[in-house]
PDB file of C-alpha atoms and ligand atoms in Angstrom:
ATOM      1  CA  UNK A   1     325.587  55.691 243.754  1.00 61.00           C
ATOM      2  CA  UNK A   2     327.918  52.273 243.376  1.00 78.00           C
ATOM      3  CA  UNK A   3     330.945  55.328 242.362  1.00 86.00           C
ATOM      4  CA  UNK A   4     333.384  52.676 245.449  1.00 93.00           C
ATOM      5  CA  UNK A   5     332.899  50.406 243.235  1.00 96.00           C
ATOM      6  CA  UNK A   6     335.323  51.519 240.729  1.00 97.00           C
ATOM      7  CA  UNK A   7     338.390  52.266 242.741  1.00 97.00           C
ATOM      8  CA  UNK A   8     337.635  48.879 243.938  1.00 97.00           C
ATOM      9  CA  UNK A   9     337.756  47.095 240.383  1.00 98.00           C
ATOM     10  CA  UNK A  10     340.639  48.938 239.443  1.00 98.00           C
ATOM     11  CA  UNK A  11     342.702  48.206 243.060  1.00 98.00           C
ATOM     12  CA  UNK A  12     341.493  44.514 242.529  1.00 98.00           C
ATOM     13  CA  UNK A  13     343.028  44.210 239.365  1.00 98.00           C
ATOM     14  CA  UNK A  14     346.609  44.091 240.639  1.00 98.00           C
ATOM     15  CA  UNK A  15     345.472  41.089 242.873  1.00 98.00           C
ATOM     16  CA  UNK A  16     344.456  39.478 239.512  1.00 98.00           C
ATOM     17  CA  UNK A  17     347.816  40.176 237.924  1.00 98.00           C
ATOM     18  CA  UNK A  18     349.843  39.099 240.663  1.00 98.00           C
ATOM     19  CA  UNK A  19     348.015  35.738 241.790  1.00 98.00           C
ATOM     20  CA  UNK A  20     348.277  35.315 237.499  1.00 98.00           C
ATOM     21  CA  UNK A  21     351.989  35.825 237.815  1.00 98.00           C
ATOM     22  CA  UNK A  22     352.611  33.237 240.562  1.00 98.00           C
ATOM     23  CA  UNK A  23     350.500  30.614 238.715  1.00 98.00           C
ATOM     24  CA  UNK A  24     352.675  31.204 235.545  1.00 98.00           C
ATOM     25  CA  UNK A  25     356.008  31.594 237.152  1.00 98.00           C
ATOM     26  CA  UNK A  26     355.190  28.092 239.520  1.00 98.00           C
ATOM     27  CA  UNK A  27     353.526  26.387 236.307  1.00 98.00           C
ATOM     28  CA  UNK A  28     356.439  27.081 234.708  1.00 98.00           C
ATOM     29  CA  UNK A  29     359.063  25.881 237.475  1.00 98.00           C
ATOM     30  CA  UNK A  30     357.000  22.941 237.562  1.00 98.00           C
ATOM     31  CA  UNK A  31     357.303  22.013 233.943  1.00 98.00           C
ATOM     32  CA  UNK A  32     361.310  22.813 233.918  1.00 98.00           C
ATOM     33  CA  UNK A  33     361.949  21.252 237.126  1.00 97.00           C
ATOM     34  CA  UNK A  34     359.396  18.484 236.621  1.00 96.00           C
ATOM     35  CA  UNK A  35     358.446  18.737 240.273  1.00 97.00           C
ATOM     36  CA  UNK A  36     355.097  16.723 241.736  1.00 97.00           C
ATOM     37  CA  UNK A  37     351.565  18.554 241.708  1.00 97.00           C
ATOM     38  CA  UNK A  38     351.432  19.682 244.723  1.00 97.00           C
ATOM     39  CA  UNK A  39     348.959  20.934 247.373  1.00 97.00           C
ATOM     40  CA  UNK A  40     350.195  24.610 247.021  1.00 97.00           C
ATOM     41  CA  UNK A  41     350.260  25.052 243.334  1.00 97.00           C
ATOM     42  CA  UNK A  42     346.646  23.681 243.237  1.00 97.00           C
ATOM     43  CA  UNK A  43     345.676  26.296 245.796  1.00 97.00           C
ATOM     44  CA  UNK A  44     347.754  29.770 244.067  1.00 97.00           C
ATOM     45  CA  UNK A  45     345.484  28.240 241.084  1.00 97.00           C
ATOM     46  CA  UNK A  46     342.456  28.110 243.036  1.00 98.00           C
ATOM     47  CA  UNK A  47     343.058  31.849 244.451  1.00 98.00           C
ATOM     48  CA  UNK A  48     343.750  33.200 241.235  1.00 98.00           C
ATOM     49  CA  UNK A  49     340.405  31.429 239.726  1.00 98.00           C
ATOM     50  CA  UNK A  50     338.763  33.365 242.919  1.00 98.00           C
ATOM     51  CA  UNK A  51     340.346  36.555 241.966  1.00 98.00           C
ATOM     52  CA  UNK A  52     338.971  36.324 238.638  1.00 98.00           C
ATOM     53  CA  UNK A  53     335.437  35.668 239.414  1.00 98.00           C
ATOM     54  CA  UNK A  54     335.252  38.411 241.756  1.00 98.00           C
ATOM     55  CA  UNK A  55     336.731  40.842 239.314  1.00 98.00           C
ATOM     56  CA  UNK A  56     333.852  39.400 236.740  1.00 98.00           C
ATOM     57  CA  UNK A  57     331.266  39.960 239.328  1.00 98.00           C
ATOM     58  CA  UNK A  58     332.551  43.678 240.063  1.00 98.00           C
ATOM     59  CA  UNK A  59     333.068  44.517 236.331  1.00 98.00           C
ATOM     60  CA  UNK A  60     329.294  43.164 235.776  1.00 98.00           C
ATOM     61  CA  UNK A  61     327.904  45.311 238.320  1.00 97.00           C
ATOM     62  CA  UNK A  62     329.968  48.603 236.358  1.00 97.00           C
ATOM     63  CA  UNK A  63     328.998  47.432 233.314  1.00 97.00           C
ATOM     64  CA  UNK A  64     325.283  48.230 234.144  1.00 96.00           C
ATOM     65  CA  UNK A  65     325.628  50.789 236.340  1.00 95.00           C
ATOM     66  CA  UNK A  66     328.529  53.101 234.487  1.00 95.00           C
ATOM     67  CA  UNK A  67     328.409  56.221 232.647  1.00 94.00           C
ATOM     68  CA  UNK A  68     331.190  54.708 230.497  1.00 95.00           C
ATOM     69  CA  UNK A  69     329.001  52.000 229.325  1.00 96.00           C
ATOM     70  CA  UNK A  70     326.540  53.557 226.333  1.00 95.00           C
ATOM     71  CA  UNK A  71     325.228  51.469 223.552  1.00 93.00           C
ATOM     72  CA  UNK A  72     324.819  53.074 219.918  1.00 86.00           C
ATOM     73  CA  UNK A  73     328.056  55.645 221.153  1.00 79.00           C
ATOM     74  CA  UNK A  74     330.842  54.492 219.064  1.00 78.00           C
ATOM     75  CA  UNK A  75     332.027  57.417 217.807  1.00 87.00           C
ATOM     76  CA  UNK A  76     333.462  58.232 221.635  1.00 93.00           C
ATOM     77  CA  UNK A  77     336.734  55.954 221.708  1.00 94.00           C
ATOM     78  CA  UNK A  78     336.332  55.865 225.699  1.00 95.00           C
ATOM     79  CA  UNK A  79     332.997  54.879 225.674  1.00 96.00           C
ATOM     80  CA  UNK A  80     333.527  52.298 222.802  1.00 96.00           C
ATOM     81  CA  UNK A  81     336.732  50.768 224.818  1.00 97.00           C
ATOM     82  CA  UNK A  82     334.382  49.887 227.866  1.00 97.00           C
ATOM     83  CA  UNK A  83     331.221  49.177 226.431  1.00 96.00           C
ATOM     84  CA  UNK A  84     333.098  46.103 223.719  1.00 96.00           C
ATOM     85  CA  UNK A  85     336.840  46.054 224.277  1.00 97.00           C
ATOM     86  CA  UNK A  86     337.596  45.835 227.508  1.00 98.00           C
ATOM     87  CA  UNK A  87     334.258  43.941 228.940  1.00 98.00           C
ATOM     88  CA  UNK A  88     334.743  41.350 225.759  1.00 98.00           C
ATOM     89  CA  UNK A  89     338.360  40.750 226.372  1.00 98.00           C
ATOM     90  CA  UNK A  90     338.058  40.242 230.045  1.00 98.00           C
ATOM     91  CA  UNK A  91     335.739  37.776 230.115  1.00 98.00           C
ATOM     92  CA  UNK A  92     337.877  36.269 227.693  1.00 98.00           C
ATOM     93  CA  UNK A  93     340.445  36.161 229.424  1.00 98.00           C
ATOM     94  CA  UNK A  94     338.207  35.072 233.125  1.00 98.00           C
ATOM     95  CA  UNK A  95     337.009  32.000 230.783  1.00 98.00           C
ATOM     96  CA  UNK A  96     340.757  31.119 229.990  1.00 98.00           C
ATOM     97  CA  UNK A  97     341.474  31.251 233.920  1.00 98.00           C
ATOM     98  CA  UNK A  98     338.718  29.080 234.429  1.00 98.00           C
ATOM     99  CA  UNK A  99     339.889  26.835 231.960  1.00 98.00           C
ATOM    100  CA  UNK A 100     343.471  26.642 233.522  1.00 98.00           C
ATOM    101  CA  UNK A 101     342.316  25.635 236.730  1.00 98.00           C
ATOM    102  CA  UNK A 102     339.756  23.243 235.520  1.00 98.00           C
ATOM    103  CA  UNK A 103     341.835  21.332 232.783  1.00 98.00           C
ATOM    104  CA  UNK A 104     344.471  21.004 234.702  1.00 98.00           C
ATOM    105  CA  UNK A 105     342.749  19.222 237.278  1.00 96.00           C
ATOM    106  CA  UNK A 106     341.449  17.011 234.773  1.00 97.00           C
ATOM    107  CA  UNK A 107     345.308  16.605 233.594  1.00 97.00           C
ATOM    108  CA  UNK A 108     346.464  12.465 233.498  1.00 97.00           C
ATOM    109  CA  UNK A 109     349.937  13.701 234.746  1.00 97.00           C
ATOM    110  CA  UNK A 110     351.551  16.117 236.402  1.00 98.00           C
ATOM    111  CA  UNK A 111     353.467  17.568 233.673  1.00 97.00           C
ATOM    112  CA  UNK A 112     350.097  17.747 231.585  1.00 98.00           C
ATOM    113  CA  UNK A 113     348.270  19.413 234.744  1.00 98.00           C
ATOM    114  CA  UNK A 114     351.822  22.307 234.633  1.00 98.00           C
ATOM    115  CA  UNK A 115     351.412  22.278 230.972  1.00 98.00           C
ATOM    116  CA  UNK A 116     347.486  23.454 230.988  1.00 98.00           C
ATOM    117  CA  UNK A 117     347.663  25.981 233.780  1.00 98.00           C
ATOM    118  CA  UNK A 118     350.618  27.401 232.652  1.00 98.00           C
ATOM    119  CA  UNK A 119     349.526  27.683 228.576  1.00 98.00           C
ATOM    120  CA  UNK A 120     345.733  28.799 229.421  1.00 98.00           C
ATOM    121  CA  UNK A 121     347.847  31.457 232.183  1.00 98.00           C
ATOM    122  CA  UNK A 122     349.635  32.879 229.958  1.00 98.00           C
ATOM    123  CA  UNK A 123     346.957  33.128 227.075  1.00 98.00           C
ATOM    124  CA  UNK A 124     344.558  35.298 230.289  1.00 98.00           C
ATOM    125  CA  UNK A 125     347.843  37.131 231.096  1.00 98.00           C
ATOM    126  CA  UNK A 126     348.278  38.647 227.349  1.00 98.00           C
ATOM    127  CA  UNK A 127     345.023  39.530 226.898  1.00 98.00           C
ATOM    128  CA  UNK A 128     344.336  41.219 230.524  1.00 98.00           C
ATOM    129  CA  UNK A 129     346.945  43.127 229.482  1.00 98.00           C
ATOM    130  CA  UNK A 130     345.945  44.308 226.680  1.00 97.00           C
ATOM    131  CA  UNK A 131     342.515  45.187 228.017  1.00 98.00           C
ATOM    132  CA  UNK A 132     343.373  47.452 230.845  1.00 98.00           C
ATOM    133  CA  UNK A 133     343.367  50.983 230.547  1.00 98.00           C
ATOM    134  CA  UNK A 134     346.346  51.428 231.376  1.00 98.00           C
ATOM    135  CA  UNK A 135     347.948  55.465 232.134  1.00 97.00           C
ATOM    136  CA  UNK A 136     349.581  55.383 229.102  1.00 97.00           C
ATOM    137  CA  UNK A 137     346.862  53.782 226.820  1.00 95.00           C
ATOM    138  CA  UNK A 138     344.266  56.122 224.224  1.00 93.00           C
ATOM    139  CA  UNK A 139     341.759  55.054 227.631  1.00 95.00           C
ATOM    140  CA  UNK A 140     344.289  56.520 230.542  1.00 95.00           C
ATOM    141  CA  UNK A 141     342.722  55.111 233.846  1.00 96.00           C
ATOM    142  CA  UNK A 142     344.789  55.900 237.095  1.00 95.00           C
ATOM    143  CA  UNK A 143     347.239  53.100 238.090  1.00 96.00           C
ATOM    144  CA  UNK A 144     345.683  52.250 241.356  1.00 93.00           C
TER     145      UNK A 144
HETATM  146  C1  HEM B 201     340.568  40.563 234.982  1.00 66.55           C
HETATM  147  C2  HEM B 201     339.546  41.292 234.660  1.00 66.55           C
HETATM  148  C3  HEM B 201     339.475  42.799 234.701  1.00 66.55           C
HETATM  149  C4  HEM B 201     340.437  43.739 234.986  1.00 66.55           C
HETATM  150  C5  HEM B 201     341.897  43.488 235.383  1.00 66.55           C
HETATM  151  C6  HEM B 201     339.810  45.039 234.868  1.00 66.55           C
HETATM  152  C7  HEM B 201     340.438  46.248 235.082  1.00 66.55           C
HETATM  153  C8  HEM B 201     339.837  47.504 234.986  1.00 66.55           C
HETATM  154  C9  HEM B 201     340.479  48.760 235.280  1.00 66.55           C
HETATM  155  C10 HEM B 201     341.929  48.924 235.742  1.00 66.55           C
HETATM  156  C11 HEM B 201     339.563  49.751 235.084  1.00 66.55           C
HETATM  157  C12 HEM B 201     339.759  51.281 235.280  1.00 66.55           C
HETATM  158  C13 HEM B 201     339.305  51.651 236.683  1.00 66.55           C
HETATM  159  C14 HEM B 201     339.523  53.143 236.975  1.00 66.55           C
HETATM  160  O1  HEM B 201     338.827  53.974 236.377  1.00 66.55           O
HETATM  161  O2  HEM B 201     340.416  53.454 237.783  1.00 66.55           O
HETATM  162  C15 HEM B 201     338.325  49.110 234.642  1.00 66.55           C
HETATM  163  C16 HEM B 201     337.159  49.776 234.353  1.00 66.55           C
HETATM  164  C17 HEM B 201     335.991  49.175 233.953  1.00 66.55           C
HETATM  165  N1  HEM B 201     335.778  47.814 233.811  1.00 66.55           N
HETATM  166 FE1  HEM B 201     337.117  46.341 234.123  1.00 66.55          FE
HETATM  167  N2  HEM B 201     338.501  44.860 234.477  1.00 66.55           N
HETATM  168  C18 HEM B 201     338.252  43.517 234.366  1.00 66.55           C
HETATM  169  C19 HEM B 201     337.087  42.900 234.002  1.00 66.55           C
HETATM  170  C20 HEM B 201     335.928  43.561 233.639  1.00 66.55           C
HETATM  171  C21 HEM B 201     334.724  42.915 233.167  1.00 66.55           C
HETATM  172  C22 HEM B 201     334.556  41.408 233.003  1.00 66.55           C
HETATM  173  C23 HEM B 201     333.817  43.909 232.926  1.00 66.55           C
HETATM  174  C24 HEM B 201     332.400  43.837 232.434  1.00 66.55           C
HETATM  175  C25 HEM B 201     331.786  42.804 231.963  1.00 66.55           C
HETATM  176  C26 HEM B 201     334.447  45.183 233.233  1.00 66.55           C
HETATM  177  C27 HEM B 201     333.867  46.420 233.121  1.00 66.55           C
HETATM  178  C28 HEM B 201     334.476  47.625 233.381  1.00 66.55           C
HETATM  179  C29 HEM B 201     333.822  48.916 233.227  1.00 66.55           C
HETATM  180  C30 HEM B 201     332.390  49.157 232.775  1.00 66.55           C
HETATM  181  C31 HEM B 201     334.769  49.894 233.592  1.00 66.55           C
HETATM  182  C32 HEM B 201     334.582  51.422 233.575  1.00 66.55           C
HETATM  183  C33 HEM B 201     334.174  51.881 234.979  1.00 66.55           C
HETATM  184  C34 HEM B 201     334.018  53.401 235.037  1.00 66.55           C
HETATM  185  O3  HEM B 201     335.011  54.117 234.795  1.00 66.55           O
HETATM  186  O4  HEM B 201     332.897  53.844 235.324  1.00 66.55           O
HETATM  187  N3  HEM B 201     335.741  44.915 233.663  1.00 66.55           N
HETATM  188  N4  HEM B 201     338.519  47.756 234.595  1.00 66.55           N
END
């Protein structure tokens, strides 16, 4: 019945990576080039944040809705991937976004606020990557 919902997740997660990417690579100019904060890097932060949650909200819905979710399964590698892997790691991963957008914020200096988006960034960035099924991972998933 909710079958859209997966092409949607898995189309959605390039917006993740990319929005991700710009919040690293203008973190990271900002701590090299030690630039102001400025409006725009608080909004690619903000976006990317948004991207997350959505992505969280979508991968909730799957999660109770999807054949690929079965508990007491764990013999089935697939099954085991998206029922604790990947839905463990992402949220991971969402909670380091969050983290990035809200301590940096919080951060005393500009350099400090660079410093937190681009550390917690990074930290979402490895493990997102990890966690998708990739098409050349044991869990091949299509790349769009
Ligand atoms: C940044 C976060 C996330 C990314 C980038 C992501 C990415 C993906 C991708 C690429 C797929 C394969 C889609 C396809 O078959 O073409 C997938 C599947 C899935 N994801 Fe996520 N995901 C994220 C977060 C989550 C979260 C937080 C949950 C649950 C709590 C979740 C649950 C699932 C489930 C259950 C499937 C299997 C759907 C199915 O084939 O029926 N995802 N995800």
């Amino acid at each position: 019945m909710l079958g859209f919902l997966t092409p949607i997740h898995s189309l959605l997660r390039w917006a993740v990576l990319l929005l991700l990417l710009a919040t690293i690579i203008k973190s990271l100019h900002g701590i090299i080039s030690k630039r102001s904060f400025s409006k725009s890097d608080d909004k690619i932060s903000l976006f990317m944040m948004i991207s997350a949650h959505t992505q969280l909200l979508v991968g909730l819905i799957l999660y109770f809705t999807s054949p690929m979710v079965q508990f007491g399964n764990t013999a089935n590698a697939e099954i085991r991937f998206f029922t604790m892997e990947h839905s463990t790691m992402m949220i991971v991963a969402i909670v380091f976004m969050t983290l990035a957008r809200i301590l940096s914020k919080k951060g005393k200096t500009d350099s400090a606020k660079f410093m937190r988006l681009f550390i917690f960034s990074l930290l979402a960035l490895l493990i997102i990557f990890m966690a998708i099924p990739w098409p050349f991972s044991h869990v091949a998933r299509p790349w769009f």
